[in-house]
Amino acid sequence: MSFPKNFLWGGATAANQCEGAYDEDGKGLSIQDVLPQGFKVITDGPTPDNLKLKGIDYYHRYREDIALFAEMGFKVYRFSIAWSRIFPTGEEAAANEAGLKFYDKVIDECLKYGMEPLVTISHYETPLALAKKYDGWRSRKMIELYLKYCETLFTRYKGKVKYWITFNEINSILHQPFMSGAILTPKEKLSKQDLYQAIHHELVASARAVKLAHEIDPNYQVGAMILAVTIYPLTSNPDDMIKVMELNDDYYLFSDIQARGEYPYFTKRLFAAENIHLDITTEDLEDLKHTVDFVSFSYYSSNCASADPAKGEPSGSNMTPGLKRNPYSKVTEWGWQIDPQGLRYTLNRLYARYQKPLFIAENGLGANDVLIPDGKGGMTVEDDYRIKYMNDHLVQVEKAIEDGVEVMGYTAWGCIDLISCATAEIKKRYGMIYVDLNTDGTGTLARYKKKSFDWYKKVIETNGECLD
Ligand code: BGP
């Protein structure tokens, strides 16, 4: 059938949302350690209400967790390396060996089961010291520090890791400059000039990382990763369509540069409108030409846009403010719109734009699961709603493949319950594996298989044949 034989089925996590052990083995603070309520609140240091400090204790239980992923048949496991475990302040002369040892073990564990590691180099967890000292990516200095970190990883994991992602959801910096770009200057005070300069630095860093990766190992496959903001016009009014075009330009500027190697034509309009004049060197422009091998993205929902801000209901998406609800879409308990066909549409649009292999790096349903006895002496979650969500999305992936789109793989987000990114809650669960952890931080941390565990196992086993 449609899914290619070597399709990379798997799951995804991020260090800051699952590892815990925020100060163990020499780890420095990351920006997440001061975000106890998702991106809403910034404190000076770690506070006990921050569930991410303890996470789901993956740092000590990764063996058990990876064994469960293997039991589901994962061909790939996407996880991030916490930058501040390797360079605690981002500026040490030598890498922290204890931090590297931890990832040596994680990677070896994956390889033991024949699972390809897909490593996100930077997933919203920049060392806090770099935010404080440099205002994050506003500073050109970040490029050099990021590349030193990349070089450490590319050298250490040569022959073991093949797939890399430079930055998670790189375009989210437009709305979340602190979480995404480690920029401490409050969003309201950050000028477009400074924001786009930071974006430029990150894009140059990403391109130089691609160049470096290929120099160290020509077999390395390095990907872009964007938040796929799929937008429909709220009405058929041409003004709404133009609004959609402008928003798309904002969001796709990033992957356009990463996949095509140069600033796109519409930058001129964008920068003129905001009076932006960037510091771009000839060397920057040369290096941007090192394009990614694949384009990955997260897809959870689609939204609508209107030229008239007063029209339509707000869409509830916190990553992309200002967008509107689609009257045709159902919503999750957290108000995210559910649109499986939007995934087929997104795959087709991205492929038409880049003609590079695509990877669905995140997709899934956040829900408030209830643990119940499984009738065999254990516990489980009857998460038919999650099965339906994933099934319906995967059917659309299959259709996109039939359309002719080259799709490399699919990693279900939060394959094990973890702390949510936007709200720092545990009750917004995505996993096929339930973790006994409560909002107040209590719980045994025991792992239980949900109904979706066996379902996903079968999907992988049959290479998608059992989808309906
Ligand atoms: C993406 C992030 C992930 C993840 C996911 C779900 O934006 O890359 O880290 O958490 O969203 O979001 P949330 O956890 O807020 O439900």
Short mmCIF file of C-alpha atoms and ligand atoms in Angstrom, two decimals:
data_model
loop_
_atom_site.label_atom_id
_atom_site.label_comp_id
_atom_site.label_asym_id
_atom_site.label_seq_id
_atom_site.Cartn_x
_atom_site.Cartn_y
_atom_site.Cartn_z
CA MET A 1 0.00 0.00 0.00
CA SER A 2 0.93 3.64 0.26
CA PHE A 3 3.43 3.90 3.10
CA PRO A 4 6.90 3.16 1.75
CA LYS A 5 8.65 0.12 3.19
CA ASN A 6 11.27 2.19 4.97
CA PHE A 7 8.75 4.67 6.43
CA LEU A 8 10.07 5.95 9.75
CA TRP A 9 7.29 5.35 12.30
CA GLY A 10 7.96 6.58 15.79
CA GLY A 11 7.43 9.08 18.54
CA ALA A 12 8.88 12.35 19.80
CA THR A 13 9.80 14.00 23.08
CA ALA A 14 11.84 17.02 24.22
CA ALA A 15 14.40 16.99 27.02
CA ASN A 16 12.89 19.86 28.99
CA GLN A 17 9.44 18.26 29.01
CA CYS A 18 10.41 14.80 30.20
CA GLU A 19 13.92 14.47 31.64
CA GLY A 20 13.59 16.31 34.95
CA ALA A 21 16.90 16.17 36.88
CA TYR A 22 17.22 19.84 36.07
CA ASP A 23 20.37 20.31 38.14
CA GLU A 24 21.97 16.85 38.01
CA ASP A 25 25.40 15.90 36.66
CA GLY A 26 26.47 19.46 36.08
CA LYS A 27 23.47 20.61 34.04
CA GLY A 28 23.09 24.38 33.91
CA LEU A 29 19.73 26.14 34.03
CA SER A 30 17.82 26.38 30.79
CA ILE A 31 15.19 28.94 29.93
CA GLN A 32 12.54 26.29 30.68
CA ASP A 33 13.65 26.10 34.30
CA VAL A 34 12.26 29.61 34.79
CA LEU A 35 8.99 29.04 32.94
CA PRO A 36 6.71 27.42 35.51
CA GLN A 37 3.54 28.16 33.55
CA GLY A 38 4.45 27.53 29.94
CA PHE A 39 5.45 30.77 28.26
CA LYS A 40 3.27 32.89 30.48
CA VAL A 41 5.48 33.58 33.47
CA ILE A 42 9.17 34.26 33.77
CA THR A 43 10.82 34.05 37.17
CA ASP A 44 14.41 34.64 38.19
CA GLY A 45 15.19 31.06 39.11
CA PRO A 46 13.59 27.64 39.45
CA THR A 47 10.38 27.55 41.51
CA PRO A 48 8.89 24.40 43.07
CA ASP A 49 5.67 24.73 41.04
CA ASN A 50 7.60 24.12 37.81
CA LEU A 51 6.73 20.53 36.86
CA LYS A 52 9.48 20.48 34.25
CA LEU A 53 12.16 20.45 36.95
CA LYS A 54 11.19 16.88 37.77
CA GLY A 55 9.51 16.05 34.46
CA ILE A 56 8.48 12.42 34.23
CA ASP A 57 11.90 11.47 35.59
CA TYR A 58 12.96 10.18 32.17
CA TYR A 59 16.55 11.01 33.13
CA HIS A 60 16.48 7.98 35.43
CA ARG A 61 13.89 5.89 33.58
CA TYR A 62 14.91 6.26 29.93
CA ARG A 63 15.74 2.54 29.68
CA GLU A 64 12.26 1.48 30.67
CA ASP A 65 10.71 4.12 28.40
CA ILE A 66 12.80 3.30 25.34
CA ALA A 67 12.01 -0.39 25.89
CA LEU A 68 8.31 0.51 25.70
CA PHE A 69 8.89 2.50 22.50
CA ALA A 70 10.68 -0.53 21.09
CA GLU A 71 7.76 -2.73 22.09
CA MET A 72 5.51 -0.49 19.98
CA GLY A 73 7.92 -1.12 17.13
CA PHE A 74 9.32 2.40 16.73
CA LYS A 75 11.71 2.69 13.79
CA VAL A 76 12.73 6.18 14.89
CA TYR A 77 12.73 8.09 18.15
CA ARG A 78 12.93 11.87 18.08
CA PHE A 79 14.31 13.48 21.23
CA SER A 80 16.23 16.61 22.03
CA ILE A 81 19.55 17.10 23.70
CA ALA A 82 19.45 19.68 26.47
CA TRP A 83 22.05 22.26 25.47
CA SER A 84 22.67 23.19 29.11
CA ARG A 85 23.62 19.59 29.98
CA ILE A 86 26.44 19.82 27.44
CA PHE A 87 27.45 23.46 27.93
CA PRO A 88 25.88 24.54 31.24
CA THR A 89 26.23 28.27 30.57
CA GLY A 90 26.75 27.86 26.84
CA GLU A 91 30.27 29.28 27.06
CA GLU A 92 32.47 26.64 28.72
CA ALA A 93 35.69 25.80 26.91
CA ALA A 94 34.99 22.07 27.16
CA ALA A 95 31.76 20.11 27.04
CA ASN A 96 30.34 18.59 30.21
CA GLU A 97 31.30 14.93 29.95
CA ALA A 98 28.59 13.77 32.36
CA GLY A 99 25.94 15.36 30.17
CA LEU A 100 27.30 13.69 27.06
CA LYS A 101 27.45 10.33 28.85
CA PHE A 102 23.73 10.50 29.47
CA TYR A 103 23.00 10.92 25.76
CA ASP A 104 25.56 8.23 24.88
CA LYS A 105 23.39 5.86 26.89
CA VAL A 106 20.11 7.08 25.38
CA ILE A 107 21.48 6.71 21.86
CA ASP A 108 22.98 3.27 22.55
CA GLU A 109 19.66 2.18 23.98
CA CYS A 110 17.88 3.24 20.77
CA LEU A 111 20.46 1.48 18.60
CA LYS A 112 20.12 -1.66 20.68
CA TYR A 113 16.54 -1.93 19.40
CA GLY A 114 17.36 -0.86 15.85
CA MET A 115 15.64 2.49 16.37
CA GLU A 116 17.06 5.49 14.47
CA PRO A 117 17.71 8.42 16.80
CA LEU A 118 16.43 11.73 15.39
CA VAL A 119 18.05 14.45 17.46
CA THR A 120 16.66 17.94 17.90
CA ILE A 121 19.67 20.06 18.70
CA SER A 122 17.72 22.95 20.17
CA HIS A 123 14.17 22.44 21.41
CA TYR A 124 13.17 25.55 23.39
CA GLU A 125 15.87 24.92 26.01
CA THR A 126 18.71 27.39 25.45
CA PRO A 127 21.01 27.82 28.48
CA LEU A 128 19.49 30.55 30.65
CA ALA A 129 22.90 32.22 31.00
CA LEU A 130 22.86 33.02 27.27
CA ALA A 131 19.46 34.66 27.56
CA LYS A 132 20.72 36.77 30.45
CA LYS A 133 24.08 37.71 28.98
CA TYR A 134 23.26 38.16 25.30
CA ASP A 135 19.48 38.51 25.14
CA GLY A 136 19.56 35.22 23.28
CA TRP A 137 19.59 35.17 19.50
CA ARG A 138 19.59 38.96 19.25
CA SER A 139 23.35 38.59 19.55
CA ARG A 140 25.55 37.36 16.69
CA LYS A 141 27.72 35.67 19.36
CA MET A 142 25.04 32.97 19.61
CA ILE A 143 25.98 31.61 16.18
CA GLU A 144 29.47 30.71 17.33
CA LEU A 145 28.27 29.20 20.62
CA TYR A 146 25.58 27.16 18.92
CA LEU A 147 28.09 25.84 16.37
CA LYS A 148 30.50 24.79 19.08
CA TYR A 149 27.66 22.82 20.65
CA CYS A 150 26.77 21.32 17.25
CA GLU A 151 30.35 20.35 16.56
CA THR A 152 30.50 18.52 19.88
CA LEU A 153 27.39 16.51 19.01
CA PHE A 154 28.25 15.87 15.36
CA THR A 155 31.68 14.57 16.32
CA ARG A 156 30.58 12.51 19.29
CA TYR A 157 27.68 10.80 17.55
CA LYS A 158 29.22 10.19 14.15
CA GLY A 159 28.25 6.73 12.97
CA LYS A 160 25.45 6.49 15.53
CA VAL A 161 23.00 9.29 14.76
CA LYS A 162 22.00 9.96 11.16
CA TYR A 163 19.08 12.40 11.47
CA TRP A 164 19.33 15.87 13.00
CA ILE A 165 16.99 18.85 13.37
CA THR A 166 18.68 22.20 13.94
CA PHE A 167 15.91 24.11 15.76
CA ASN A 168 12.47 23.05 16.92
CA GLU A 169 9.67 25.12 15.34
CA ILE A 170 12.10 27.85 14.34
CA ASN A 171 9.29 30.16 13.17
CA SER A 172 7.63 30.21 16.61
CA ILE A 173 10.07 33.00 17.55
CA LEU A 174 7.62 35.38 15.84
CA HIS A 175 5.25 35.01 18.78
CA GLN A 176 7.37 33.42 21.51
CA PRO A 177 10.71 35.27 21.42
CA PHE A 178 11.76 34.05 24.87
CA MET A 179 10.94 30.36 24.62
CA SER A 180 11.99 30.08 21.03
CA GLY A 181 14.79 32.64 20.77
CA ALA A 182 15.94 33.04 24.42
CA ILE A 183 15.24 36.77 24.05
CA LEU A 184 14.65 38.24 27.50
CA THR A 185 13.45 41.62 26.24
CA PRO A 186 9.68 41.49 26.72
CA LYS A 187 7.76 40.84 23.53
CA GLU A 188 5.94 44.19 23.69
CA LYS A 189 9.25 46.05 23.83
CA LEU A 190 11.04 44.03 21.16
CA SER A 191 11.29 45.93 17.87
CA LYS A 192 10.72 44.14 14.57
CA GLN A 193 14.23 45.19 13.61
CA ASP A 194 15.70 43.34 16.61
CA LEU A 195 13.41 40.37 16.18
CA TYR A 196 14.35 39.86 12.54
CA GLN A 197 18.04 40.34 13.31
CA ALA A 198 17.69 37.49 15.82
CA ILE A 199 15.88 35.42 13.20
CA HIS A 200 18.70 36.09 10.76
CA HIS A 201 21.27 34.91 13.31
CA GLU A 202 19.35 31.72 13.91
CA LEU A 203 18.98 31.02 10.20
CA VAL A 204 22.69 31.57 9.59
CA ALA A 205 23.45 29.27 12.54
CA SER A 206 21.13 26.62 11.10
CA ALA A 207 22.75 26.81 7.65
CA ARG A 208 26.27 26.67 9.11
CA ALA A 209 25.20 23.66 11.17
CA VAL A 210 24.08 21.93 7.97
CA LYS A 211 27.43 22.75 6.37
CA LEU A 212 29.36 21.52 9.40
CA ALA A 213 27.31 18.33 9.69
CA HIS A 214 27.99 17.44 6.06
CA GLU A 215 31.70 18.15 6.50
CA ILE A 216 31.90 15.90 9.55
CA ASP A 217 29.82 13.11 8.03
CA PRO A 218 28.43 13.27 4.49
CA ASN A 219 25.79 10.73 5.55
CA TYR A 220 24.23 13.13 8.02
CA GLN A 221 20.69 14.19 7.12
CA VAL A 222 19.87 17.56 8.61
CA GLY A 223 16.36 18.94 8.69
CA ALA A 224 14.51 22.19 9.16
CA MET A 225 11.60 22.07 11.61
CA ILE A 226 8.73 24.52 11.46
CA LEU A 227 5.44 25.02 13.18
CA ALA A 228 3.14 24.38 10.23
CA VAL A 229 0.63 27.16 10.61
CA THR A 230 -2.03 26.04 8.18
CA ILE A 231 -4.39 28.91 7.53
CA TYR A 232 -7.64 29.14 5.60
CA PRO A 233 -9.39 32.41 4.74
CA LEU A 234 -12.32 32.98 7.13
CA THR A 235 -14.49 33.99 4.17
CA SER A 236 -14.13 34.06 0.40
CA ASN A 237 -13.56 37.82 0.58
CA PRO A 238 -10.34 38.45 -1.42
CA ASP A 239 -9.11 40.63 1.48
CA ASP A 240 -9.07 37.51 3.64
CA MET A 241 -7.10 35.62 1.01
CA ILE A 242 -4.48 38.37 0.88
CA LYS A 243 -4.29 38.25 4.67
CA VAL A 244 -3.63 34.50 4.46
CA MET A 245 -0.92 35.10 1.87
CA GLU A 246 0.83 37.65 4.10
CA LEU A 247 0.66 35.41 7.15
CA ASN A 248 2.00 32.47 5.16
CA ASP A 249 4.89 34.61 3.98
CA ASP A 250 5.72 35.43 7.62
CA TYR A 251 5.67 31.80 8.68
CA TYR A 252 7.33 30.27 5.61
CA LEU A 253 10.14 32.82 5.40
CA PHE A 254 12.10 30.51 7.70
CA SER A 255 11.77 27.23 5.81
CA ASP A 256 12.09 29.09 2.51
CA ILE A 257 15.55 30.21 3.57
CA GLN A 258 16.47 26.85 5.09
CA ALA A 259 15.29 24.83 2.10
CA ARG A 260 16.12 27.19 -0.77
CA GLY A 261 19.22 28.89 0.55
CA GLU A 262 18.28 32.53 0.16
CA TYR A 263 15.88 35.20 1.36
CA PRO A 264 12.65 34.87 -0.65
CA TYR A 265 11.39 37.61 -2.98
CA PHE A 266 8.67 38.76 -0.57
CA THR A 267 11.25 39.74 2.07
CA LYS A 268 11.49 43.07 0.29
CA ARG A 269 7.84 43.86 0.97
CA LEU A 270 7.97 42.47 4.49
CA PHE A 271 11.05 44.45 5.50
CA ALA A 272 9.93 47.65 3.77
CA ALA A 273 6.60 47.54 5.59
CA GLU A 274 8.35 47.28 8.96
CA ASN A 275 11.32 49.49 8.10
CA ILE A 276 13.75 46.65 8.81
CA HIS A 277 17.41 46.92 7.79
CA LEU A 278 19.44 43.90 8.79
CA ASP A 279 23.11 43.39 9.36
CA ILE A 280 23.77 40.67 6.79
CA THR A 281 27.33 39.89 5.72
CA THR A 282 28.48 38.43 2.40
CA GLU A 283 29.64 35.38 4.31
CA ASP A 284 26.15 34.99 5.82
CA LEU A 285 24.62 34.98 2.35
CA GLU A 286 27.15 32.42 1.14
CA ASP A 287 26.51 30.14 4.11
CA LEU A 288 22.73 30.35 3.81
CA LYS A 289 23.17 28.41 0.57
CA HIS A 290 23.77 25.24 2.59
CA THR A 291 20.22 23.96 2.48
CA VAL A 292 18.63 21.27 4.60
CA ASP A 293 18.23 17.66 3.48
CA PHE A 294 14.61 17.43 4.60
CA VAL A 295 11.86 19.63 5.95
CA SER A 296 10.11 18.57 9.11
CA PHE A 297 7.19 20.19 10.82
CA SER A 298 4.66 19.94 13.62
CA TYR A 299 1.00 19.80 12.72
CA TYR A 300 -1.78 19.82 15.27
CA SER A 301 -4.49 21.98 13.77
CA SER A 302 -5.47 24.53 11.18
CA ASN A 303 -6.88 28.00 11.74
CA CYS A 304 -8.62 30.76 9.82
CA ALA A 305 -7.58 34.34 9.19
CA SER A 306 -9.60 37.45 8.52
CA ALA A 307 -8.52 40.83 7.21
CA ASP A 308 -10.94 42.33 9.71
CA PRO A 309 -9.72 41.59 13.25
CA ALA A 310 -13.25 42.06 14.58
CA LYS A 311 -14.64 39.21 12.47
CA GLY A 312 -14.79 35.59 13.65
CA GLU A 313 -14.09 33.94 16.99
CA PRO A 314 -10.52 33.74 18.33
CA SER A 315 -9.08 30.30 17.55
CA GLY A 316 -7.65 29.39 20.94
CA SER A 317 -4.22 28.65 19.52
CA ASN A 318 -1.66 30.13 21.89
CA MET A 319 1.32 29.64 19.56
CA THR A 320 -0.31 31.69 16.82
CA PRO A 321 -2.37 34.53 18.31
CA GLY A 322 -4.82 36.49 16.17
CA LEU A 323 -6.10 33.53 14.18
CA LYS A 324 -9.77 32.59 13.95
CA ARG A 325 -11.93 29.59 14.63
CA ASN A 326 -13.07 27.49 11.69
CA PRO A 327 -16.81 26.84 12.00
CA TYR A 328 -16.28 23.48 10.24
CA SER A 329 -13.69 22.14 12.71
CA LYS A 330 -14.17 20.34 16.01
CA VAL A 331 -11.88 21.37 18.86
CA THR A 332 -9.86 19.55 21.50
CA GLU A 333 -10.41 20.06 25.25
CA TRP A 334 -7.72 22.75 24.97
CA GLY A 335 -9.49 24.53 22.14
CA TRP A 336 -7.14 23.40 19.35
CA GLN A 337 -9.02 22.83 16.12
CA ILE A 338 -8.99 19.32 14.70
CA ASP A 339 -8.47 19.10 10.93
CA PRO A 340 -6.94 15.88 9.58
CA GLN A 341 -7.39 16.98 5.94
CA GLY A 342 -5.33 20.03 6.79
CA LEU A 343 -2.38 17.68 7.18
CA ARG A 344 -2.74 16.37 3.61
CA TYR A 345 -3.09 19.95 2.41
CA THR A 346 0.01 21.01 4.39
CA LEU A 347 2.09 18.12 3.06
CA ASN A 348 1.10 19.00 -0.49
CA ARG A 349 1.78 22.71 -0.08
CA LEU A 350 5.19 22.17 1.54
CA TYR A 351 6.20 19.63 -1.07
CA ALA A 352 5.13 21.91 -3.91
CA ARG A 353 7.19 24.66 -2.32
CA TYR A 354 10.38 22.76 -1.59
CA GLN A 355 10.44 19.39 -3.40
CA LYS A 356 12.39 18.02 -0.44
CA PRO A 357 11.44 14.96 1.61
CA LEU A 358 9.05 15.86 4.41
CA PHE A 359 8.96 14.54 7.95
CA ILE A 360 5.99 14.93 10.31
CA ALA A 361 7.97 15.54 13.47
CA GLU A 362 4.98 16.19 15.74
CA ASN A 363 1.28 15.41 15.66
CA GLY A 364 -1.04 14.22 18.39
CA LEU A 365 -3.93 14.91 20.70
CA GLY A 366 -3.56 16.51 24.13
CA ALA A 367 -6.33 15.16 26.38
CA ASN A 368 -7.17 14.79 30.04
CA ASP A 369 -6.94 10.98 30.23
CA VAL A 370 -8.46 8.92 33.03
CA LEU A 371 -6.62 5.88 34.33
CA ILE A 372 -8.93 2.90 34.94
CA PRO A 373 -8.49 -0.79 35.84
CA ASP A 374 -7.81 -2.90 32.74
CA GLY A 375 -9.68 -5.94 34.05
CA LYS A 376 -6.45 -7.96 34.14
CA GLY A 377 -5.11 -6.61 37.38
CA GLY A 378 -3.39 -3.61 35.82
CA MET A 379 -4.41 -0.11 34.79
CA THR A 380 -5.03 1.51 31.42
CA VAL A 381 -6.66 4.43 29.59
CA GLU A 382 -9.43 3.86 27.06
CA ASP A 383 -8.26 6.60 24.74
CA ASP A 384 -10.40 5.90 21.68
CA TYR A 385 -10.46 9.66 20.99
CA ARG A 386 -6.66 9.63 20.55
CA ILE A 387 -6.81 6.58 18.31
CA LYS A 388 -9.40 8.35 16.17
CA TYR A 389 -7.32 11.54 16.00
CA MET A 390 -4.16 9.68 14.99
CA ASN A 391 -5.95 7.32 12.61
CA ASP A 392 -7.68 10.19 10.81
CA HIS A 393 -4.43 12.13 10.46
CA LEU A 394 -2.46 9.12 9.26
CA VAL A 395 -5.13 8.35 6.65
CA GLN A 396 -4.49 11.84 5.30
CA VAL A 397 -0.73 11.22 5.30
CA GLU A 398 -1.43 8.14 3.22
CA LYS A 399 -3.49 10.22 0.79
CA ALA A 400 -0.68 12.76 0.52
CA ILE A 401 1.73 9.94 -0.30
CA GLU A 402 -0.72 8.81 -2.98
CA ASP A 403 -0.76 12.42 -4.21
CA GLY A 404 2.96 11.96 -4.82
CA VAL A 405 4.39 13.69 -1.75
CA GLU A 406 7.64 12.23 -0.42
CA VAL A 407 7.06 11.61 3.29
CA MET A 408 9.94 10.12 5.26
CA GLY A 409 8.31 9.51 8.59
CA TYR A 410 5.92 10.36 11.37
CA THR A 411 6.80 10.83 15.02
CA ALA A 412 3.76 11.03 17.30
CA TRP A 413 4.21 13.89 19.72
CA GLY A 414 4.63 13.04 23.38
CA CYS A 415 4.59 9.29 22.75
CA ILE A 416 4.83 9.08 26.53
CA ASP A 417 2.92 11.61 28.70
CA LEU A 418 5.09 14.61 29.46
CA ILE A 419 4.82 18.19 30.68
CA SER A 420 3.08 20.40 28.14
CA CYS A 421 4.99 23.14 26.43
CA ALA A 422 2.45 25.97 26.28
CA THR A 423 0.91 25.49 29.72
CA ALA A 424 3.43 23.37 31.68
CA GLU A 425 0.65 21.01 32.75
CA ILE A 426 0.78 17.22 33.06
CA LYS A 427 -2.94 16.82 32.58
CA LYS A 428 -2.66 17.71 28.91
CA ARG A 429 -1.49 14.23 27.93
CA TYR A 430 -0.43 13.10 24.46
CA GLY A 431 1.12 9.74 25.23
CA MET A 432 0.38 6.19 24.27
CA ILE A 433 1.98 5.52 27.65
CA TYR A 434 0.37 6.99 30.77
CA VAL A 435 2.61 8.38 33.50
CA ASP A 436 1.25 8.47 37.06
CA LEU A 437 1.99 12.10 37.86
CA ASN A 438 -0.46 14.67 39.20
CA THR A 439 -0.72 18.42 38.81
CA ASP A 440 0.67 18.96 42.32
CA GLY A 441 3.75 16.88 41.49
CA THR A 442 2.62 13.80 43.44
CA GLY A 443 2.31 10.33 41.87
CA THR A 444 4.33 7.14 41.62
CA LEU A 445 5.63 7.94 38.10
CA ALA A 446 4.69 4.38 37.12
CA ARG A 447 4.09 3.84 33.39
CA TYR A 448 0.89 2.22 32.04
CA LYS A 449 0.03 1.28 28.46
CA LYS A 450 -3.01 3.05 27.09
CA LYS A 451 -5.34 1.44 24.52
CA SER A 452 -3.55 3.51 21.85
CA PHE A 453 -0.32 1.65 22.68
CA ASP A 454 -1.52 -1.60 21.10
CA TRP A 455 -3.27 0.28 18.31
CA TYR A 456 -0.11 2.16 17.28
CA LYS A 457 1.93 -1.04 17.57
CA LYS A 458 -0.40 -2.62 15.03
CA VAL A 459 -0.23 0.41 12.74
CA ILE A 460 3.55 0.09 12.68
CA GLU A 461 3.50 -3.69 12.35
CA THR A 462 1.20 -3.47 9.31
CA ASN A 463 2.97 -0.40 7.88
CA GLY A 464 -0.31 1.48 8.04
CA GLU A 465 -2.43 -1.26 6.42
CA CYS A 466 -4.77 -1.39 9.43
CA LEU A 467 -5.72 2.29 9.28
CA ASP A 468 -9.33 3.01 8.44
C1 BGP B 1 4.96 22.11 20.05
C2 BGP B 1 6.25 21.87 20.76
C3 BGP B 1 6.28 20.69 21.65
C4 BGP B 1 4.96 20.26 22.23
C5 BGP B 1 3.76 20.52 21.35
C6 BGP B 1 2.42 20.42 22.04
O1 BGP B 1 4.79 23.45 19.83
O2 BGP B 1 7.32 21.71 19.86
O3 BGP B 1 7.32 20.86 22.53
O4 BGP B 1 4.80 20.42 23.55
O5 BGP B 1 3.82 21.75 20.73
O6 BGP B 1 2.14 21.60 22.72
P1 BGP B 1 1.61 21.63 24.19
O7 BGP B 1 2.54 20.81 24.98
O8 BGP B 1 1.60 23.04 24.60
O9 BGP B 1 0.24 21.04 24.13
#
